[in-house]
Amino acid sequence: MADDLKIPLLEELEKGPWPSFVTDIKSVAGKSEMAADLLRQLEKSYEDKRGYWKHGGLVGVRGYGGGVIGRYSALPEEFPGVSHFHTVRVNQPSGWVYTADALNGIMDIWDEHGSGLTNMHGSTGDMVLLGTRTEELEPTFLALTQKGWDLGGSGSDMRTPSCCIGPARCEYACFDTLALTYNLTQEYQDELHRPMFNYKFKIKVSGCPNDCTAAIARSDMAIIGIWKDDIKVNQEEFAKYVDSGMDVQGIVVDMCPTSCISVDGKTIDIDDSNCVKCMHCINKMPKALAVGDEKGAAIALGAKAPIVDGALFGSIMVPFIELEEPYEELHDLIERIWEFWDEHGKARERIGEFIERVTLARFCEEVGLDPIPQMVTHPRENPYIFYEEYFAEEGEGSEE
Amino acid sequence: MAVSVEQLADEMFAIVEESAGKRKLKAGDLQKAMAAKHGDEVSRKDVKAGIKLLIDSGRCVYGYFGGSSIELPRTEGAANE
Ligand code: SF4
Ligand code: SF4
């Protein structure tokens, strides 16, 4: 630790049983003046109750409009170590699967060209390399690309697509999340690196409704695995759960949100026509119950954090789509959505806000999506009854 | 294509130069300007290729100030030595 590091306020954050970023940064402050000055500047921010970062909007690597977040200290004389403190986002591998060699390679690069500090992973999914100088950006990029890495997205572009680990080790996966995420990343390299939209567009991919990437809450386009047919039941294994003394009634049957499970002794019966595929019963009895055979994904649009307007959850736009390479149907849908949003969206308007403004009915018409019951978010709020053909059929414009 | 990508790049560069210091232009603004000038003679893909040319040649750079913009290369005010 740097000898003259006096950070009593930050050290308060080291108290308690939880991990502390202060402890982590202190552990490298002895060998990195950038890390030491980062702590010193943050301590001053805590003392003065204000931030001391300036936004650097023009830093980046040649040809790319994303992947680097520029930051300069507002107090460069006092904290020269963080005079420049740019962040580099590195496109993570699908499912965040690394070899130790790959991670060591990244860290060697970052020790040489940056602060050595990382955040694994950022909320979009990228590996986040924290703190470097402007003149180190191109050498960092070169070293990364020589090892097969690329930068991720930032700004008004398609952000780095991310996915759960899916079929690599999870039996619930309804499609190959890793393959799809890789495909989208490669297919849309221009959209990832060359900001051309009104605002950011995040795609997150989860293999089943457990939604381990929290796609439904955190992505403009959530692709979530689902199945169309019945839950697969293994009655023998179910009997073993009963024999083990598990409170099947209390833990599974009574918790089913649509009350579509019944149990008779050691036999379970599911009324699949009423199952909303919440995954609860499967999660509780994975040996007895499994996702069906007709697998694909549902697509929700519009989730976002509360930056301009309030937070939004995604709304289902496509209840089922098969996801097999080469994913033409999905590409086609994504491109239609982008084109309409690009043409008519306002600056900094996310797709969810855009749909609210132009109305769901118009959005569906323009993008070529069929209206479905799942789009109705509240009782008595039917967003698609004002279709022109209905007016024509009825001969008048009902307000109901 | 009646209008070459190089011509589009030059025309967009002129717009970016003209707007420098006054207004930050997004890719969409350049799209709209080219569509207004050339109508159906240029596609969105052509304009994107023109922007790519401007960026890859270093004549323009991307900026980010709340949204992404296309700008002339310069040293920004926030930059430290
Ligand atoms: S989202 Fe589903 S498929 Fe993906 S890791 Fe989680 S439980 Fe498994
Ligand atoms: S998945 Fe959910 S809704 Fe379907 S049967 Fe199981 S608990 Fe009920």
Short mmCIF file of C-alpha atoms and ligand atoms in Angstrom, two decimals:
data_model
loop_
_atom_site.label_atom_id
_atom_site.label_comp_id
_atom_site.label_asym_id
_atom_site.label_seq_id
_atom_site.Cartn_x
_atom_site.Cartn_y
_atom_site.Cartn_z
CA MET A 1 0.00 0.00 0.00
CA ALA A 2 1.20 3.51 -0.77
CA ASP A 3 2.70 4.90 2.49
CA ASP A 4 0.91 8.24 2.39
CA LEU A 5 -2.54 6.90 1.63
CA LYS A 6 -4.85 8.63 4.08
CA ILE A 7 -8.39 7.59 3.27
CA PRO A 8 -10.31 7.28 6.56
CA LEU A 9 -13.75 7.78 4.99
CA LEU A 10 -13.17 5.12 2.35
CA GLU A 11 -11.81 2.78 4.99
CA GLU A 12 -15.23 2.87 6.64
CA LEU A 13 -16.34 0.87 3.62
CA GLU A 14 -13.95 -1.93 4.55
CA LYS A 15 -15.79 -2.61 7.80
CA GLY A 16 -18.27 -5.45 7.90
CA PRO A 17 -18.23 -8.96 6.49
CA TRP A 18 -18.76 -8.08 2.81
CA PRO A 19 -16.10 -7.64 0.14
CA SER A 20 -14.90 -4.08 -0.33
CA PHE A 21 -13.69 -2.40 -3.50
CA VAL A 22 -11.56 -0.19 -1.22
CA THR A 23 -9.64 -3.22 0.06
CA ASP A 24 -9.19 -4.48 -3.49
CA ILE A 25 -7.87 -1.16 -4.84
CA LYS A 26 -5.63 -0.68 -1.78
CA SER A 27 -4.02 -4.03 -2.47
CA VAL A 28 -2.51 -2.63 -5.70
CA ALA A 29 -2.06 0.98 -4.60
CA GLY A 30 1.56 0.26 -3.58
CA LYS A 31 2.58 -0.56 -7.11
CA SER A 32 0.14 1.57 -9.09
CA GLU A 33 0.09 5.34 -8.67
CA MET A 34 -3.13 5.30 -10.70
CA ALA A 35 -4.83 3.09 -8.11
CA ALA A 36 -3.44 5.18 -5.23
CA ASP A 37 -4.62 8.46 -6.76
CA LEU A 38 -7.97 6.90 -7.57
CA LEU A 39 -8.47 6.29 -3.85
CA ARG A 40 -7.16 9.73 -2.91
CA GLN A 41 -9.49 11.49 -5.36
CA LEU A 42 -12.44 9.43 -4.21
CA GLU A 43 -11.66 10.26 -0.58
CA LYS A 44 -11.72 13.95 -1.52
CA SER A 45 -15.08 13.42 -3.23
CA TYR A 46 -16.42 11.87 -0.05
CA GLU A 47 -15.06 14.78 2.00
CA ASP A 48 -16.41 17.45 -0.34
CA LYS A 49 -19.56 15.56 -1.33
CA ARG A 50 -18.99 16.07 -5.05
CA GLY A 51 -17.45 14.20 -7.94
CA TYR A 52 -14.18 15.20 -9.58
CA TRP A 53 -14.42 13.46 -12.94
CA LYS A 54 -14.67 15.20 -16.29
CA HIS A 55 -16.33 13.43 -19.17
CA GLY A 56 -14.06 12.75 -22.15
CA GLY A 57 -16.37 12.40 -25.11
CA LEU A 58 -13.82 12.08 -27.89
CA VAL A 59 -11.38 9.44 -26.72
CA GLY A 60 -11.42 6.10 -28.46
CA VAL A 61 -9.57 3.95 -30.93
CA ARG A 62 -9.50 4.62 -34.64
CA GLY A 63 -12.54 3.43 -36.53
CA TYR A 64 -14.57 2.61 -33.42
CA GLY A 65 -17.23 4.78 -31.84
CA GLY A 66 -17.65 2.55 -28.81
CA GLY A 67 -15.67 0.56 -26.31
CA VAL A 68 -13.87 3.40 -24.55
CA ILE A 69 -15.39 5.62 -21.88
CA GLY A 70 -13.33 8.79 -21.47
CA ARG A 71 -12.64 10.23 -18.03
CA TYR A 72 -10.27 12.95 -16.87
CA SER A 73 -9.64 14.14 -13.36
CA ALA A 74 -10.87 17.64 -12.65
CA LEU A 75 -7.90 17.95 -10.27
CA PRO A 76 -4.98 16.68 -12.36
CA GLU A 77 -2.28 18.57 -10.41
CA GLU A 78 -3.47 17.15 -7.12
CA PHE A 79 -4.05 13.64 -8.46
CA PRO A 80 -1.75 13.18 -11.47
CA GLY A 81 -2.16 9.41 -11.39
CA VAL A 82 -5.76 9.78 -12.55
CA SER A 83 -5.28 12.81 -14.78
CA HIS A 84 -6.52 10.44 -17.51
CA PHE A 85 -8.62 7.53 -16.32
CA HIS A 86 -10.36 6.03 -19.33
CA THR A 87 -12.26 2.78 -19.19
CA VAL A 88 -11.92 0.11 -21.87
CA ARG A 89 -14.76 -2.32 -22.42
CA VAL A 90 -13.72 -5.71 -23.76
CA ASN A 91 -16.27 -7.92 -25.47
CA GLN A 92 -16.65 -10.90 -23.15
CA PRO A 93 -16.88 -14.43 -24.54
CA SER A 94 -20.44 -15.81 -24.74
CA GLY A 95 -21.52 -17.05 -21.34
CA TRP A 96 -18.44 -15.55 -19.64
CA VAL A 97 -16.41 -18.71 -20.04
CA TYR A 98 -12.64 -18.12 -19.88
CA THR A 99 -9.52 -20.17 -19.56
CA ALA A 100 -7.06 -19.09 -16.87
CA ASP A 101 -4.55 -18.40 -19.65
CA ALA A 102 -6.94 -16.01 -21.36
CA LEU A 103 -7.54 -14.10 -18.13
CA ASN A 104 -3.83 -13.93 -17.37
CA GLY A 105 -3.25 -12.62 -20.88
CA ILE A 106 -5.78 -9.82 -20.33
CA MET A 107 -4.23 -8.93 -16.99
CA ASP A 108 -0.72 -8.80 -18.45
CA ILE A 109 -1.96 -6.35 -21.07
CA TRP A 110 -3.73 -4.25 -18.50
CA ASP A 111 -0.79 -4.20 -16.08
CA GLU A 112 1.36 -2.93 -18.93
CA HIS A 113 -1.04 -0.40 -20.44
CA GLY A 114 -3.48 0.54 -17.68
CA SER A 115 -4.10 0.65 -13.96
CA GLY A 116 -4.37 -3.11 -13.55
CA LEU A 117 -7.87 -2.62 -12.11
CA THR A 118 -10.82 -4.42 -13.63
CA ASN A 119 -14.51 -4.84 -13.05
CA MET A 120 -15.69 -8.31 -14.02
CA HIS A 121 -18.22 -7.72 -15.47
CA GLY A 122 -20.00 -4.49 -16.31
CA SER A 123 -23.78 -4.43 -16.36
CA THR A 124 -23.82 -4.87 -20.13
CA GLY A 125 -21.61 -7.92 -19.72
CA ASP A 126 -18.24 -6.68 -20.95
CA MET A 127 -14.99 -7.10 -19.10
CA VAL A 128 -14.32 -3.59 -17.88
CA LEU A 129 -10.70 -2.46 -17.73
CA LEU A 130 -10.61 0.59 -15.48
CA GLY A 131 -8.20 3.45 -15.97
CA THR A 132 -5.69 4.24 -18.65
CA ARG A 133 -4.21 7.21 -20.44
CA THR A 134 -5.22 8.44 -23.90
CA GLU A 135 -1.87 7.51 -25.44
CA GLU A 136 -2.25 3.95 -24.13
CA LEU A 137 -5.58 3.32 -25.86
CA GLU A 138 -4.26 2.30 -29.28
CA PRO A 139 -1.46 0.10 -27.83
CA THR A 140 -4.03 -1.56 -25.52
CA PHE A 141 -6.36 -2.18 -28.46
CA LEU A 142 -3.54 -3.60 -30.53
CA ALA A 143 -2.41 -5.93 -27.74
CA LEU A 144 -5.99 -7.09 -27.15
CA THR A 145 -6.72 -7.76 -30.81
CA GLN A 146 -3.44 -9.65 -31.20
CA LYS A 147 -4.76 -12.06 -28.58
CA GLY A 148 -8.10 -12.37 -30.34
CA TRP A 149 -10.12 -9.96 -28.17
CA ASP A 150 -12.23 -7.06 -29.38
CA LEU A 151 -13.79 -4.02 -27.74
CA GLY A 152 -17.42 -4.05 -26.70
CA GLY A 153 -20.09 -1.44 -27.31
CA SER A 154 -20.79 1.95 -25.75
CA GLY A 155 -22.65 5.06 -26.82
CA SER A 156 -25.56 4.94 -29.25
CA ASP A 157 -24.80 1.51 -30.63
CA MET A 158 -25.79 -2.09 -30.21
CA ARG A 159 -24.22 -2.91 -26.88
CA THR A 160 -22.23 -6.09 -26.51
CA PRO A 161 -24.78 -8.92 -26.62
CA SER A 162 -24.58 -11.16 -23.56
CA CYS A 163 -26.04 -14.50 -22.59
CA CYS A 164 -26.32 -17.06 -19.85
CA ILE A 165 -24.12 -20.12 -19.94
CA GLY A 166 -26.98 -22.06 -21.50
CA PRO A 167 -26.37 -25.54 -22.85
CA ALA A 168 -22.68 -25.40 -21.91
CA ARG A 169 -23.76 -26.64 -18.53
CA CYS A 170 -27.44 -25.99 -17.92
CA GLU A 171 -30.08 -28.58 -18.75
CA TYR A 172 -32.84 -25.95 -18.80
CA ALA A 173 -31.51 -24.23 -21.91
CA CYS A 174 -34.16 -24.15 -24.64
CA PHE A 175 -31.69 -23.13 -27.35
CA ASP A 176 -27.99 -22.55 -27.78
CA THR A 177 -27.59 -19.18 -26.10
CA LEU A 178 -23.83 -19.17 -26.71
CA ALA A 179 -24.11 -19.80 -30.44
CA LEU A 180 -26.81 -17.17 -30.86
CA THR A 181 -24.89 -14.53 -28.94
CA TYR A 182 -21.76 -15.23 -30.95
CA ASN A 183 -23.79 -15.04 -34.14
CA LEU A 184 -25.38 -11.68 -33.22
CA THR A 185 -22.01 -10.27 -32.20
CA GLN A 186 -20.46 -11.24 -35.54
CA GLU A 187 -23.47 -10.38 -37.68
CA TYR A 188 -23.75 -6.88 -36.27
CA GLN A 189 -20.13 -5.76 -35.99
CA ASP A 190 -20.90 -2.39 -37.59
CA GLU A 191 -23.83 -1.78 -35.27
CA LEU A 192 -21.61 -2.72 -32.31
CA HIS A 193 -18.63 -0.55 -33.15
CA ARG A 194 -20.10 2.30 -35.18
CA PRO A 195 -22.82 4.12 -33.28
CA MET A 196 -25.67 4.76 -35.69
CA PHE A 197 -28.78 4.64 -33.52
CA ASN A 198 -30.74 7.19 -31.54
CA TYR A 199 -29.48 5.62 -28.37
CA LYS A 200 -28.15 2.36 -26.97
CA PHE A 201 -29.71 -0.99 -27.84
CA LYS A 202 -29.01 -3.91 -25.51
CA ILE A 203 -29.63 -7.54 -26.40
CA LYS A 204 -29.54 -10.13 -23.64
CA VAL A 205 -30.09 -13.81 -24.13
CA SER A 206 -31.33 -16.27 -21.48
CA GLY A 207 -31.83 -19.94 -22.21
CA CYS A 208 -35.00 -20.37 -20.15
CA PRO A 209 -37.52 -18.31 -18.15
CA ASN A 210 -35.24 -18.34 -15.10
CA ASP A 211 -33.60 -15.52 -17.07
CA CYS A 212 -30.20 -15.55 -15.43
CA THR A 213 -29.10 -12.49 -17.45
CA ALA A 214 -32.12 -10.54 -16.14
CA ALA A 215 -32.88 -9.78 -19.78
CA ILE A 216 -36.53 -8.98 -19.11
CA ALA A 217 -35.51 -6.05 -16.89
CA ARG A 218 -32.25 -4.94 -18.42
CA SER A 219 -32.30 -5.23 -22.18
CA ASP A 220 -34.02 -3.44 -25.01
CA MET A 221 -34.39 -6.84 -26.62
CA ALA A 222 -34.70 -9.84 -24.32
CA ILE A 223 -34.46 -13.25 -25.96
CA ILE A 224 -35.65 -15.80 -23.43
CA GLY A 225 -35.87 -19.54 -23.94
CA ILE A 226 -39.29 -21.16 -23.80
CA TRP A 227 -41.02 -24.33 -24.90
CA LYS A 228 -44.38 -24.84 -26.63
CA ASP A 229 -45.37 -28.35 -25.64
CA ASP A 230 -45.81 -29.98 -22.25
CA ILE A 231 -43.46 -30.10 -19.28
CA LYS A 232 -41.80 -33.50 -19.31
CA VAL A 233 -42.70 -35.55 -16.24
CA ASN A 234 -40.79 -38.47 -14.78
CA GLN A 235 -43.29 -40.03 -12.35
CA GLU A 236 -40.68 -42.38 -10.84
CA GLU A 237 -38.46 -39.50 -9.88
CA PHE A 238 -41.49 -37.58 -8.61
CA ALA A 239 -42.30 -40.48 -6.30
CA LYS A 240 -38.78 -40.28 -4.92
CA TYR A 241 -39.30 -36.61 -4.01
CA VAL A 242 -42.47 -37.62 -2.15
CA ASP A 243 -40.66 -40.50 -0.43
CA SER A 244 -37.85 -38.18 0.63
CA GLY A 245 -40.38 -36.25 2.73
CA MET A 246 -40.41 -33.14 0.58
CA ASP A 247 -43.48 -30.99 1.21
CA VAL A 248 -44.59 -31.23 -2.42
CA GLN A 249 -47.95 -29.64 -1.70
CA GLY A 250 -46.53 -26.60 0.09
CA ILE A 251 -43.36 -26.11 -1.92
CA VAL A 252 -44.57 -26.92 -5.41
CA VAL A 253 -48.33 -27.32 -5.86
CA ASP A 254 -49.43 -24.35 -3.76
CA MET A 255 -46.75 -22.12 -5.26
CA CYS A 256 -47.75 -22.67 -8.87
CA PRO A 257 -48.99 -19.22 -9.98
CA THR A 258 -51.81 -20.64 -12.09
CA SER A 259 -52.73 -23.54 -9.79
CA CYS A 260 -52.34 -25.96 -12.66
CA ILE A 261 -50.58 -28.75 -10.75
CA SER A 262 -52.38 -31.51 -8.92
CA VAL A 263 -50.90 -34.37 -6.96
CA ASP A 264 -52.52 -37.67 -6.15
CA GLY A 265 -50.33 -39.68 -3.80
CA LYS A 266 -47.11 -40.22 -5.69
CA THR A 267 -48.42 -39.06 -9.06
CA ILE A 268 -48.20 -35.53 -10.39
CA ASP A 269 -50.42 -34.08 -13.09
CA ILE A 270 -49.89 -30.74 -14.84
CA ASP A 271 -52.55 -28.95 -16.83
CA ASP A 272 -50.09 -27.58 -19.39
CA SER A 273 -52.72 -25.48 -21.15
CA ASN A 274 -52.68 -23.25 -18.07
CA CYS A 275 -48.97 -23.37 -17.34
CA VAL A 276 -47.31 -19.98 -17.74
CA LYS A 277 -43.83 -21.54 -17.77
CA CYS A 278 -42.58 -19.77 -14.70
CA MET A 279 -40.06 -22.57 -14.06
CA HIS A 280 -40.92 -22.83 -10.35
CA CYS A 281 -41.91 -26.50 -10.30
CA ILE A 282 -39.00 -27.49 -12.55
CA ASN A 283 -36.53 -25.61 -10.36
CA LYS A 284 -37.86 -27.38 -7.26
CA MET A 285 -37.93 -30.88 -8.74
CA PRO A 286 -35.39 -30.93 -11.57
CA LYS A 287 -35.15 -34.71 -11.60
CA ALA A 288 -38.89 -35.18 -12.00
CA LEU A 289 -39.77 -32.28 -14.29
CA ALA A 290 -38.08 -30.85 -17.35
CA VAL A 291 -38.74 -28.30 -20.07
CA GLY A 292 -40.57 -29.67 -23.11
CA ASP A 293 -39.23 -30.78 -26.48
CA GLU A 294 -40.57 -28.04 -28.78
CA LYS A 295 -38.09 -25.42 -27.76
CA GLY A 296 -37.36 -21.88 -28.91
CA ALA A 297 -37.54 -18.40 -27.43
CA ALA A 298 -39.89 -15.55 -26.60
CA ILE A 299 -38.81 -12.01 -27.44
CA ALA A 300 -39.57 -9.03 -25.23
CA LEU A 301 -38.79 -5.44 -26.11
CA GLY A 302 -38.37 -2.28 -24.15
CA ALA A 303 -36.72 -2.86 -20.77
CA LYS A 304 -34.45 -0.13 -19.49
CA ALA A 305 -33.09 1.52 -16.37
CA PRO A 306 -34.61 4.84 -15.24
CA ILE A 307 -32.37 7.34 -17.03
CA VAL A 308 -34.56 9.64 -19.13
CA ASP A 309 -38.01 8.30 -18.22
CA GLY A 310 -38.79 5.76 -15.51
CA ALA A 311 -37.64 2.13 -15.53
CA LEU A 312 -39.45 -0.18 -17.92
CA PHE A 313 -39.83 -3.94 -18.03
CA GLY A 314 -39.79 -5.70 -21.37
CA SER A 315 -43.12 -6.55 -23.06
CA ILE A 316 -43.53 -9.76 -25.01
CA MET A 317 -43.64 -9.04 -28.73
CA VAL A 318 -42.96 -12.51 -30.11
CA PRO A 319 -44.30 -15.35 -27.95
CA PHE A 320 -42.34 -18.04 -29.76
CA ILE A 321 -39.60 -18.15 -32.34
CA GLU A 322 -37.40 -21.07 -33.31
CA LEU A 323 -33.75 -20.27 -32.94
CA GLU A 324 -31.60 -22.35 -35.24
CA GLU A 325 -28.65 -21.21 -37.31
CA PRO A 326 -28.52 -19.15 -39.49
CA TYR A 327 -31.19 -17.26 -37.46
CA GLU A 328 -32.57 -15.50 -40.53
CA GLU A 329 -36.00 -14.86 -39.05
CA LEU A 330 -34.46 -13.20 -35.99
CA HIS A 331 -32.04 -11.10 -38.03
CA ASP A 332 -34.89 -9.96 -40.19
CA LEU A 333 -36.94 -8.92 -37.16
CA ILE A 334 -34.04 -7.09 -35.52
CA GLU A 335 -33.30 -5.16 -38.70
CA ARG A 336 -36.95 -4.15 -39.18
CA ILE A 337 -37.08 -2.90 -35.60
CA TRP A 338 -33.86 -0.94 -36.00
CA GLU A 339 -34.96 0.61 -39.26
CA PHE A 340 -38.26 1.90 -37.87
CA TRP A 341 -36.68 3.11 -34.61
CA ASP A 342 -33.78 4.70 -36.50
CA GLU A 343 -36.09 6.55 -38.84
CA HIS A 344 -38.62 7.83 -36.32
CA GLY A 345 -36.93 7.72 -32.91
CA LYS A 346 -35.82 10.83 -31.06
CA ALA A 347 -32.33 11.38 -29.68
CA ARG A 348 -31.78 9.35 -26.48
CA GLU A 349 -35.08 7.55 -26.89
CA ARG A 350 -34.83 3.87 -26.01
CA ILE A 351 -36.94 1.38 -27.90
CA GLY A 352 -39.38 0.96 -24.96
CA GLU A 353 -40.00 4.70 -24.77
CA PHE A 354 -40.27 4.84 -28.54
CA ILE A 355 -42.98 2.15 -28.59
CA GLU A 356 -44.89 4.01 -25.88
CA ARG A 357 -44.73 7.22 -27.93
CA VAL A 358 -45.59 5.90 -31.36
CA THR A 359 -48.07 3.42 -29.82
CA LEU A 360 -47.78 -0.33 -29.83
CA ALA A 361 -50.34 -0.59 -32.62
CA ARG A 362 -48.28 1.48 -35.02
CA PHE A 363 -45.06 -0.19 -33.99
CA CYS A 364 -46.53 -3.64 -34.68
CA GLU A 365 -47.86 -2.53 -38.04
CA GLU A 366 -44.62 -0.92 -39.16
CA VAL A 367 -42.39 -3.74 -37.96
CA GLY A 368 -44.76 -6.43 -39.20
CA LEU A 369 -45.58 -8.08 -35.88
CA ASP A 370 -48.93 -9.73 -35.28
CA PRO A 371 -50.87 -8.43 -32.28
CA ILE A 372 -51.08 -11.08 -29.56
CA PRO A 373 -52.85 -11.27 -26.19
CA GLN A 374 -49.50 -11.18 -24.37
CA MET A 375 -49.11 -7.55 -25.45
CA VAL A 376 -52.01 -6.48 -23.24
CA THR A 377 -50.34 -5.32 -20.05
CA HIS A 378 -53.39 -4.28 -18.03
CA PRO A 379 -57.01 -5.43 -18.00
CA ARG A 380 -59.25 -3.18 -20.14
CA GLU A 381 -56.20 -1.65 -21.80
CA ASN A 382 -56.17 -3.16 -25.21
CA PRO A 383 -53.52 -1.44 -27.28
CA TYR A 384 -54.35 -2.86 -30.68
CA ILE A 385 -58.09 -2.54 -31.19
CA PHE A 386 -57.65 0.70 -33.14
CA TYR A 387 -56.30 -1.03 -36.20
CA GLU A 388 -57.52 0.57 -39.38
CA GLU A 389 -59.10 -2.60 -40.66
CA TYR A 390 -61.35 -2.68 -37.61
CA PHE A 391 -62.50 0.86 -38.29
CA ALA A 392 -63.21 -0.10 -41.87
CA GLU A 393 -65.11 -3.21 -40.81
CA GLU A 394 -67.18 -1.44 -38.20
CA GLY A 395 -67.63 1.70 -40.27
CA GLU A 396 -66.93 3.99 -37.32
CA GLY A 397 -64.15 4.81 -34.90
CA SER A 398 -65.17 3.52 -31.50
CA GLU A 399 -63.32 5.07 -28.59
CA GLU A 400 -63.69 1.96 -26.45
CA MET B 1 -25.80 3.80 -57.79
CA ALA B 2 -25.88 7.30 -59.18
CA VAL B 3 -24.06 8.85 -56.22
CA SER B 4 -20.79 7.26 -55.19
CA VAL B 5 -19.92 6.49 -51.57
CA GLU B 6 -16.93 8.83 -51.91
CA GLN B 7 -19.21 11.66 -53.02
CA LEU B 8 -21.55 11.00 -50.11
CA ALA B 9 -18.57 11.02 -47.74
CA ASP B 10 -17.42 14.38 -49.13
CA GLU B 11 -20.88 15.87 -48.85
CA MET B 12 -21.31 14.64 -45.30
CA PHE B 13 -17.86 15.89 -44.39
CA ALA B 14 -18.87 19.35 -45.58
CA ILE B 15 -21.96 19.21 -43.34
CA VAL B 16 -19.89 18.09 -40.34
CA GLU B 17 -17.38 20.89 -40.99
CA GLU B 18 -20.17 23.44 -41.30
CA SER B 19 -21.74 22.29 -38.01
CA ALA B 20 -18.49 22.12 -36.04
CA GLY B 21 -18.78 24.07 -32.81
CA LYS B 22 -22.48 24.73 -33.41
CA ARG B 23 -24.36 21.47 -33.48
CA LYS B 24 -23.47 17.85 -32.80
CA LEU B 25 -24.55 15.65 -35.67
CA LYS B 26 -25.68 12.08 -35.22
CA ALA B 27 -25.44 9.38 -37.88
CA GLY B 28 -29.22 9.79 -38.28
CA ASP B 29 -28.89 13.50 -39.02
CA LEU B 30 -26.48 12.74 -41.86
CA GLN B 31 -28.82 10.01 -43.10
CA LYS B 32 -31.68 12.48 -43.22
CA ALA B 33 -29.58 15.16 -44.92
CA MET B 34 -28.48 12.75 -47.65
CA ALA B 35 -32.01 11.41 -48.11
CA ALA B 36 -33.31 14.98 -48.45
CA LYS B 37 -30.65 15.79 -51.02
CA HIS B 38 -30.62 12.62 -53.11
CA GLY B 39 -33.96 10.95 -52.40
CA ASP B 40 -34.13 7.36 -53.58
CA GLU B 41 -30.79 7.60 -55.31
CA VAL B 42 -29.01 6.73 -52.10
CA SER B 43 -29.86 4.01 -49.63
CA ARG B 44 -29.25 3.87 -45.89
CA LYS B 45 -26.48 1.38 -46.61
CA ASP B 46 -24.74 3.85 -48.94
CA VAL B 47 -24.84 6.56 -46.28
CA LYS B 48 -23.50 4.13 -43.67
CA ALA B 49 -20.67 3.21 -46.04
CA GLY B 50 -19.94 6.93 -46.51
CA ILE B 51 -19.76 7.46 -42.75
CA LYS B 52 -17.50 4.43 -42.43
CA LEU B 53 -15.19 5.99 -45.00
CA LEU B 54 -15.06 9.27 -43.09
CA ILE B 55 -14.25 7.51 -39.81
CA ASP B 56 -11.77 4.96 -41.15
CA SER B 57 -9.86 7.65 -43.03
CA GLY B 58 -9.59 9.71 -39.84
CA ARG B 59 -11.34 12.72 -41.41
CA CYS B 60 -14.04 12.38 -38.74
CA VAL B 61 -14.24 10.76 -35.32
CA TYR B 62 -17.07 9.57 -33.13
CA GLY B 63 -17.89 11.62 -30.06
CA TYR B 64 -20.15 10.86 -27.11
CA PHE B 65 -21.95 13.60 -25.23
CA GLY B 66 -25.18 12.01 -24.05
CA GLY B 67 -25.55 10.42 -27.47
CA SER B 68 -23.03 9.48 -30.15
CA SER B 69 -22.07 12.09 -32.71
CA ILE B 70 -19.81 12.42 -35.76
CA GLU B 71 -17.28 15.19 -35.43
CA LEU B 72 -14.04 16.65 -36.70
CA PRO B 73 -10.98 15.34 -34.87
CA ARG B 74 -9.94 17.83 -32.21
CA THR B 75 -8.61 18.06 -28.68
CA GLU B 76 -11.61 18.32 -26.44
CA GLY B 77 -11.87 20.92 -23.70
CA ALA B 78 -11.96 18.34 -20.90
CA ALA B 79 -8.68 16.71 -21.94
CA ASN B 80 -5.77 17.03 -19.52
CA GLU B 81 -2.14 17.21 -20.58
S1 SF4 C 1 -31.31 -18.73 -17.85
FE1 SF4 C 1 -32.03 -20.85 -17.74
S2 SF4 C 1 -30.78 -21.91 -19.26
FE2 SF4 C 1 -29.71 -20.02 -18.77
S3 SF4 C 1 -28.28 -20.59 -17.11
FE3 SF4 C 1 -30.17 -19.75 -16.19
S4 SF4 C 1 -31.38 -21.56 -15.70
FE4 SF4 C 1 -29.84 -22.19 -17.23
S1 SF4 C 2 -43.87 -23.91 -14.70
FE1 SF4 C 2 -44.87 -22.59 -13.21
S2 SF4 C 2 -46.92 -22.25 -14.08
FE2 SF4 C 2 -46.06 -24.06 -15.09
S3 SF4 C 2 -46.76 -25.79 -13.88
FE3 SF4 C 2 -44.74 -25.24 -13.09
S4 SF4 C 2 -45.16 -23.86 -11.38
FE4 SF4 C 2 -47.04 -23.99 -12.60
#
